[in-house]
PDB file of C-alpha atoms in Angstrom:
ATOM      1  CA  MET A  21     123.953  64.851 165.475  1.00 54.00           C
ATOM      2  CA  LYS A  22     127.139  67.170 164.066  1.00 61.00           C
ATOM      3  CA  PRO A  23     127.333  67.813 161.171  1.00 61.00           C
ATOM      4  CA  HIS A  24     130.537  66.892 161.119  1.00 63.00           C
ATOM      5  CA  ARG A  25     129.662  63.520 161.455  1.00 67.00           C
ATOM      6  CA  LEU A  26     127.630  63.208 158.678  1.00 63.00           C
ATOM      7  CA  VAL A  27     129.412  63.963 156.227  1.00 63.00           C
ATOM      8  CA  LEU A  28     131.843  61.099 157.094  1.00 66.00           C
ATOM      9  CA  ILE A  29     128.756  58.628 157.147  1.00 71.00           C
ATOM     10  CA  ALA A  30     127.541  59.975 153.981  1.00 66.00           C
ATOM     11  CA  ALA A  31     130.937  59.438 152.440  1.00 63.00           C
ATOM     12  CA  ALA A  32     131.398  55.642 154.210  1.00 64.00           C
ATOM     13  CA  LEU A  33     128.095  54.763 152.563  1.00 62.00           C
ATOM     14  CA  ALA A  34     128.709  56.174 149.185  1.00 61.00           C
ATOM     15  CA  PHE A  35     132.150  54.693 148.874  1.00 61.00           C
ATOM     16  CA  ILE A  36     130.234  51.487 150.192  1.00 63.00           C
ATOM     17  CA  GLY A  37     127.467  51.982 147.749  1.00 60.00           C
ATOM     18  CA  ALA A  38     130.155  52.125 145.460  1.00 58.00           C
ATOM     19  CA  CYS A  39     132.255  49.568 145.596  1.00 56.00           C
ATOM     20  CA  ALA A  40     129.504  47.311 145.942  1.00 52.00           C
ATOM     21  CA  THR A  41     127.685  48.576 142.478  1.00 51.00           C
ATOM     22  CA  GLU A  42     130.858  48.599 140.999  1.00 52.00           C
ATOM     23  CA  PRO A  43     131.835  45.378 138.669  1.00 55.00           C
ATOM     24  CA  GLU A  44     134.456  43.447 139.721  1.00 58.00           C
ATOM     25  CA  LYS A  45     137.681  43.604 137.226  1.00 59.00           C
ATOM     26  CA  PRO A  46     138.860  40.353 136.092  1.00 60.00           C
ATOM     27  CA  ALA A  47     142.387  39.804 136.738  1.00 59.00           C
ATOM     28  CA  PRO A  48     144.416  40.727 133.310  1.00 60.00           C
ATOM     29  CA  LYS A  49     144.655  37.503 131.222  1.00 63.00           C
ATOM     30  CA  PRO A  50     149.104  35.961 131.551  1.00 60.00           C
ATOM     31  CA  ALA A  51     150.175  36.629 128.138  1.00 58.00           C
ATOM     32  CA  PRO A  52     149.582  32.982 126.389  1.00 61.00           C
ATOM     33  CA  ALA A  53     152.699  30.894 126.933  1.00 61.00           C
ATOM     34  CA  ALA A  54     154.102  29.009 124.198  1.00 62.00           C
ATOM     35  CA  PRO A  55     153.669  25.647 123.794  1.00 63.00           C
ATOM     36  CA  PRO A  56     155.909  23.247 125.790  1.00 63.00           C
ATOM     37  CA  PRO A  57     158.484  21.979 123.188  1.00 64.00           C
ATOM     38  CA  ALA A  58     157.584  18.029 122.556  1.00 63.00           C
ATOM     39  CA  PRO A  59     159.652  15.484 123.799  1.00 65.00           C
ATOM     40  CA  VAL A  60     162.535  15.354 122.591  1.00 63.00           C
ATOM     41  CA  ALA A  61     162.671  11.071 122.805  1.00 64.00           C
ATOM     42  CA  ALA A  62     166.310  10.774 124.774  1.00 62.00           C
ATOM     43  CA  PRO A  63     168.921   8.788 122.665  1.00 65.00           C
ATOM     44  CA  LYS A  64     168.822   5.093 122.821  1.00 69.00           C
ATOM     45  CA  PRO A  65     171.640   3.633 125.186  1.00 70.00           C
ATOM     46  CA  VAL A  66     173.960   1.843 123.130  1.00 70.00           C
ATOM     47  CA  PRO A  67     175.547  -1.118 124.865  1.00 73.00           C
ATOM     48  CA  ALA A  68     178.864  -0.821 125.273  1.00 73.00           C
ATOM     49  CA  PRO A  69     181.174  -3.335 123.586  1.00 74.00           C
ATOM     50  CA  PRO A  70     181.437  -6.662 125.546  1.00 73.00           C
ATOM     51  CA  PRO A  71     185.885  -7.026 126.661  1.00 72.00           C
ATOM     52  CA  PRO A  72     187.655  -8.458 124.753  1.00 71.00           C
ATOM     53  CA  PRO A  73     188.390 -12.586 125.828  1.00 70.00           C
ATOM     54  CA  VAL A  74     191.122 -12.445 128.265  1.00 65.00           C
ATOM     55  CA  ALA A  75     193.270 -15.827 127.474  1.00 65.00           C
ATOM     56  CA  VAL A  76     192.459 -17.044 130.763  1.00 63.00           C
ATOM     57  CA  ALA A  77     195.793 -19.346 131.609  1.00 66.00           C
ATOM     58  CA  LYS A  78     194.888 -22.433 133.732  1.00 65.00           C
ATOM     59  CA  PRO A  79     197.377 -22.575 136.246  1.00 65.00           C
ATOM     60  CA  GLU A  80     200.292 -24.911 135.902  1.00 63.00           C
ATOM     61  CA  PRO A  81     199.054 -27.520 138.829  1.00 60.00           C
ATOM     62  CA  PRO A  82     201.770 -28.330 140.871  1.00 59.00           C
ATOM     63  CA  LYS A  83     204.116 -30.998 140.241  1.00 58.00           C
ATOM     64  CA  LYS A  84     204.639 -33.406 142.607  1.00 61.00           C
ATOM     65  CA  PRO A  85     207.360 -34.381 143.699  1.00 59.00           C
ATOM     66  CA  ALA A  86     209.470 -37.201 142.544  1.00 57.00           C
ATOM     67  CA  VAL A  87     212.169 -39.942 143.835  1.00 62.00           C
ATOM     68  CA  VAL A  88     214.722 -40.677 141.879  1.00 58.00           C
ATOM     69  CA  ASN A  89     216.915 -43.724 142.781  1.00 60.00           C
ATOM     70  CA  LEU A  90     220.703 -43.730 141.688  1.00 58.00           C
ATOM     71  CA  ALA A  91     222.417 -46.985 142.224  1.00 59.00           C
ATOM     72  CA  SER A  92     226.551 -46.199 141.332  1.00 62.00           C
ATOM     73  CA  THR A  93     227.747 -48.998 141.160  1.00 60.00           C
ATOM     74  CA  GLU A  94     231.792 -49.488 141.162  1.00 62.00           C
ATOM     75  CA  LEU A  95     232.882 -46.625 142.904  1.00 75.00           C
ATOM     76  CA  PHE A  96     235.335 -47.663 145.287  1.00 79.00           C
ATOM     77  CA  GLU A  97     237.653 -49.900 144.988  1.00 82.00           C
ATOM     78  CA  PHE A  98     238.142 -53.015 147.555  1.00 85.00           C
ATOM     79  CA  ASN A  99     238.581 -52.186 150.774  1.00 85.00           C
ATOM     80  CA  LYS A 100     238.919 -48.775 150.160  1.00 88.00           C
ATOM     81  CA  ALA A 101     236.175 -45.450 150.382  1.00 89.00           C
ATOM     82  CA  VAL A 102     237.770 -43.063 148.273  1.00 90.00           C
ATOM     83  CA  LEU A 103     236.060 -42.348 144.755  1.00 89.00           C
ATOM     84  CA  THR A 104     237.756 -42.903 142.009  1.00 86.00           C
ATOM     85  CA  GLN A 105     238.449 -40.718 138.794  1.00 88.00           C
ATOM     86  CA  ASP A 106     235.424 -43.192 136.747  1.00 86.00           C
ATOM     87  CA  ALA A 107     233.474 -43.045 139.690  1.00 86.00           C
ATOM     88  CA  ARG A 108     233.032 -38.860 139.835  1.00 89.00           C
ATOM     89  CA  ALA A 109     232.600 -38.820 136.230  1.00 90.00           C
ATOM     90  CA  LYS A 110     230.341 -41.574 137.266  1.00 88.00           C
ATOM     91  CA  LEU A 111     228.391 -38.733 139.855  1.00 89.00           C
ATOM     92  CA  ASP A 112     228.307 -36.000 137.198  1.00 90.00           C
ATOM     93  CA  ALA A 113     226.254 -37.826 135.154  1.00 88.00           C
ATOM     94  CA  GLU A 114     224.198 -40.170 136.963  1.00 85.00           C
ATOM     95  CA  VAL A 115     223.435 -38.070 140.126  1.00 87.00           C
ATOM     96  CA  VAL A 116     224.256 -33.999 139.831  1.00 88.00           C
ATOM     97  CA  ALA A 117     222.951 -33.835 136.044  1.00 87.00           C
ATOM     98  CA  LYS A 118     219.569 -35.354 137.747  1.00 85.00           C
ATOM     99  CA  LEU A 119     219.753 -33.232 140.401  1.00 87.00           C
ATOM    100  CA  ARG A 120     219.974 -30.055 138.140  1.00 86.00           C
ATOM    101  CA  ASP A 121     216.930 -31.169 136.085  1.00 84.00           C
ATOM    102  CA  LEU A 122     215.305 -30.634 140.046  1.00 85.00           C
ATOM    103  CA  LYS A 123     213.806 -27.305 140.952  1.00 86.00           C
ATOM    104  CA  GLU A 124     213.837 -27.962 144.593  1.00 87.00           C
ATOM    105  CA  VAL A 125     215.546 -30.931 146.375  1.00 88.00           C
ATOM    106  CA  ARG A 126     213.565 -31.936 148.941  1.00 90.00           C
ATOM    107  CA  TYR A 127     216.562 -34.399 150.155  1.00 90.00           C
ATOM    108  CA  ILE A 128     219.041 -36.697 149.714  1.00 92.00           C
ATOM    109  CA  ILE A 129     219.883 -40.452 150.674  1.00 93.00           C
ATOM    110  CA  VAL A 130     222.895 -41.790 150.438  1.00 93.00           C
ATOM    111  CA  ASN A 131     223.307 -45.530 151.348  1.00 93.00           C
ATOM    112  CA  GLY A 132     226.466 -46.983 151.356  1.00 93.00           C
ATOM    113  CA  HIS A 133     227.215 -50.642 150.682  1.00 93.00           C
ATOM    114  CA  ALA A 134     230.282 -53.028 151.430  1.00 93.00           C
ATOM    115  CA  ASP A 135     230.771 -56.566 149.726  1.00 92.00           C
ATOM    116  CA  ARG A 136     230.908 -59.821 152.076  1.00 92.00           C
ATOM    117  CA  LEU A 137     234.392 -60.077 152.761  1.00 91.00           C
ATOM    118  CA  GLY A 138     235.407 -58.542 156.381  1.00 92.00           C
ATOM    119  CA  SER A 139     233.420 -58.960 159.362  1.00 95.00           C
ATOM    120  CA  ALA A 140     230.565 -57.182 160.134  1.00 95.00           C
ATOM    121  CA  GLN A 141     232.038 -54.596 162.131  1.00 96.00           C
ATOM    122  CA  TYR A 142     234.257 -53.762 159.199  1.00 96.00           C
ATOM    123  CA  ASN A 143     232.064 -53.758 156.682  1.00 95.00           C
ATOM    124  CA  GLN A 144     229.234 -50.770 158.641  1.00 96.00           C
ATOM    125  CA  ARG A 145     232.350 -48.305 158.905  1.00 97.00           C
ATOM    126  CA  LEU A 146     233.390 -48.831 155.754  1.00 95.00           C
ATOM    127  CA  SER A 147     230.257 -48.613 153.896  1.00 95.00           C
ATOM    128  CA  GLU A 148     228.991 -45.473 156.451  1.00 96.00           C
ATOM    129  CA  LYS A 149     232.752 -43.705 154.985  1.00 95.00           C
ATOM    130  CA  ARG A 150     231.438 -44.649 151.520  1.00 93.00           C
ATOM    131  CA  ALA A 151     228.812 -43.004 152.400  1.00 94.00           C
ATOM    132  CA  ASP A 152     230.352 -39.861 153.580  1.00 96.00           C
ATOM    133  CA  ALA A 153     232.286 -39.872 150.635  1.00 94.00           C
ATOM    134  CA  VAL A 154     229.424 -39.928 148.072  1.00 93.00           C
ATOM    135  CA  ARG A 155     228.162 -36.932 149.959  1.00 95.00           C
ATOM    136  CA  ALA A 156     231.342 -34.692 150.714  1.00 96.00           C
ATOM    137  CA  TYR A 157     231.827 -35.221 145.934  1.00 94.00           C
ATOM    138  CA  LEU A 158     228.001 -33.860 146.041  1.00 94.00           C
ATOM    139  CA  VAL A 159     228.613 -31.031 148.533  1.00 96.00           C
ATOM    140  CA  SER A 160     231.504 -30.015 146.626  1.00 95.00           C
ATOM    141  CA  LYS A 161     229.763 -30.112 143.942  1.00 93.00           C
ATOM    142  CA  GLY A 162     226.531 -27.473 145.108  1.00 92.00           C
ATOM    143  CA  VAL A 163     224.421 -29.481 146.585  1.00 92.00           C
ATOM    144  CA  ASP A 164     223.185 -28.081 149.864  1.00 93.00           C
ATOM    145  CA  ALA A 165     224.667 -30.009 152.796  1.00 95.00           C
ATOM    146  CA  ALA A 166     221.634 -29.900 155.201  1.00 95.00           C
ATOM    147  CA  LYS A 167     219.745 -32.116 152.570  1.00 94.00           C
ATOM    148  CA  VAL A 168     221.981 -34.917 152.439  1.00 95.00           C
ATOM    149  CA  GLU A 169     221.763 -37.975 154.635  1.00 96.00           C
ATOM    150  CA  THR A 170     223.715 -40.912 154.631  1.00 96.00           C
ATOM    151  CA  LEU A 171     223.634 -44.305 155.909  1.00 95.00           C
ATOM    152  CA  GLY A 172     225.697 -47.539 156.111  1.00 95.00           C
ATOM    153  CA  PHE A 173     224.622 -50.515 155.217  1.00 95.00           C
ATOM    154  CA  GLY A 174     227.158 -53.464 155.200  1.00 95.00           C
ATOM    155  CA  LYS A 175     227.579 -55.863 153.692  1.00 94.00           C
ATOM    156  CA  THR A 176     223.596 -56.709 154.230  1.00 94.00           C
ATOM    157  CA  LEU A 177     222.360 -55.718 151.120  1.00 91.00           C
ATOM    158  CA  PRO A 178     224.349 -57.761 148.066  1.00 91.00           C
ATOM    159  CA  VAL A 179     223.045 -57.435 144.401  1.00 90.00           C
ATOM    160  CA  LYS A 180     225.498 -59.511 143.543  1.00 90.00           C
ATOM    161  CA  SER A 181     225.735 -63.484 145.205  1.00 89.00           C
ATOM    162  CA  CYS A 182     229.155 -64.891 143.763  1.00 88.00           C
ATOM    163  CA  PRO A 183     230.628 -68.868 144.963  1.00 84.00           C
ATOM    164  CA  ASP A 184     233.400 -68.784 147.792  1.00 80.00           C
ATOM    165  CA  GLN A 185     235.238 -71.266 145.137  1.00 70.00           C
ATOM    166  CA  LYS A 186     236.653 -68.508 143.002  1.00 65.00           C
ATOM    167  CA  GLU A 187     240.057 -67.058 143.838  1.00 87.00           C
ATOM    168  CA  ARG A 188     240.227 -64.624 145.747  1.00 87.00           C
ATOM    169  CA  LYS A 189     241.674 -61.757 143.599  1.00 88.00           C
ATOM    170  CA  GLY A 190     238.263 -63.550 141.276  1.00 89.00           C
ATOM    171  CA  LEU A 191     236.168 -63.605 144.156  1.00 90.00           C
ATOM    172  CA  ILE A 192     236.649 -59.220 144.989  1.00 88.00           C
ATOM    173  CA  GLU A 193     236.051 -58.660 141.174  1.00 88.00           C
ATOM    174  CA  CYS A 194     232.891 -61.043 141.043  1.00 90.00           C
ATOM    175  CA  LEU A 195     231.788 -58.730 144.775  1.00 90.00           C
ATOM    176  CA  SER A 196     232.229 -55.476 143.094  1.00 87.00           C
ATOM    177  CA  PRO A 197     229.434 -54.497 141.910  1.00 88.00           C
ATOM    178  CA  ASN A 198     228.230 -54.685 146.100  1.00 90.00           C
ATOM    179  CA  ARG A 199     231.181 -51.950 147.015  1.00 88.00           C
ATOM    180  CA  ARG A 200     228.455 -49.732 145.579  1.00 87.00           C
ATOM    181  CA  VAL A 201     225.833 -45.991 146.413  1.00 88.00           C
ATOM    182  CA  VAL A 202     222.640 -46.528 146.342  1.00 89.00           C
ATOM    183  CA  VAL A 203     221.504 -42.274 146.596  1.00 90.00           C
ATOM    184  CA  GLU A 204     217.492 -41.240 146.576  1.00 89.00           C
ATOM    185  CA  VAL A 205     216.466 -37.776 145.583  1.00 88.00           C
ATOM    186  CA  GLN A 206     213.268 -36.643 146.205  1.00 87.00           C
ATOM    187  CA  GLY A 207     212.595 -33.103 145.127  1.00 85.00           C
ATOM    188  CA  THR A 208     209.775 -31.243 142.129  1.00 84.00           C
ATOM    189  CA  PRO A 209     210.589 -31.451 138.895  1.00 82.00           C
ATOM    190  CA  ARG A 210     210.759 -28.032 136.958  1.00 78.00           C
TER     191      ARG A 210
END
């Protein structure tokens, strides 16, 4: 063998021998760490105060429609379909005033009537004209014309009967309650 190889082998064996005989050095110990801080108790959550009570207004139950029947008697003179001044005042007090108490008017029915004097056809037309006269008056006071219906009953529904033996003028006076208009109103009260 060549001397050169021998030197390499000897050096390698010396190195291996040194490694095997040299004690292993322990790894350096890390510096002691500070002990972890003691856990701090988290503050207990404070419950939010309950919200103040809210006054809940009970919804008002819907008001039921009311039907108001108003009988205006003695509105017309005998054999006429024109409202008198007294009749207008009576309608203002008994019908127009009541309409103001309603939030909503659903319908108004105006029923015209006549007394028994005269033919059935004549009294039918007269009662219709009387109902129309009241309708026109109500519309002039601001009532919606589309909500007013008129009917004529002629002499078919008297409210007072009078004996025939009275003189004509007295009979006409006695039958005056039959010359009337009945106003039926349906609406929702305020």
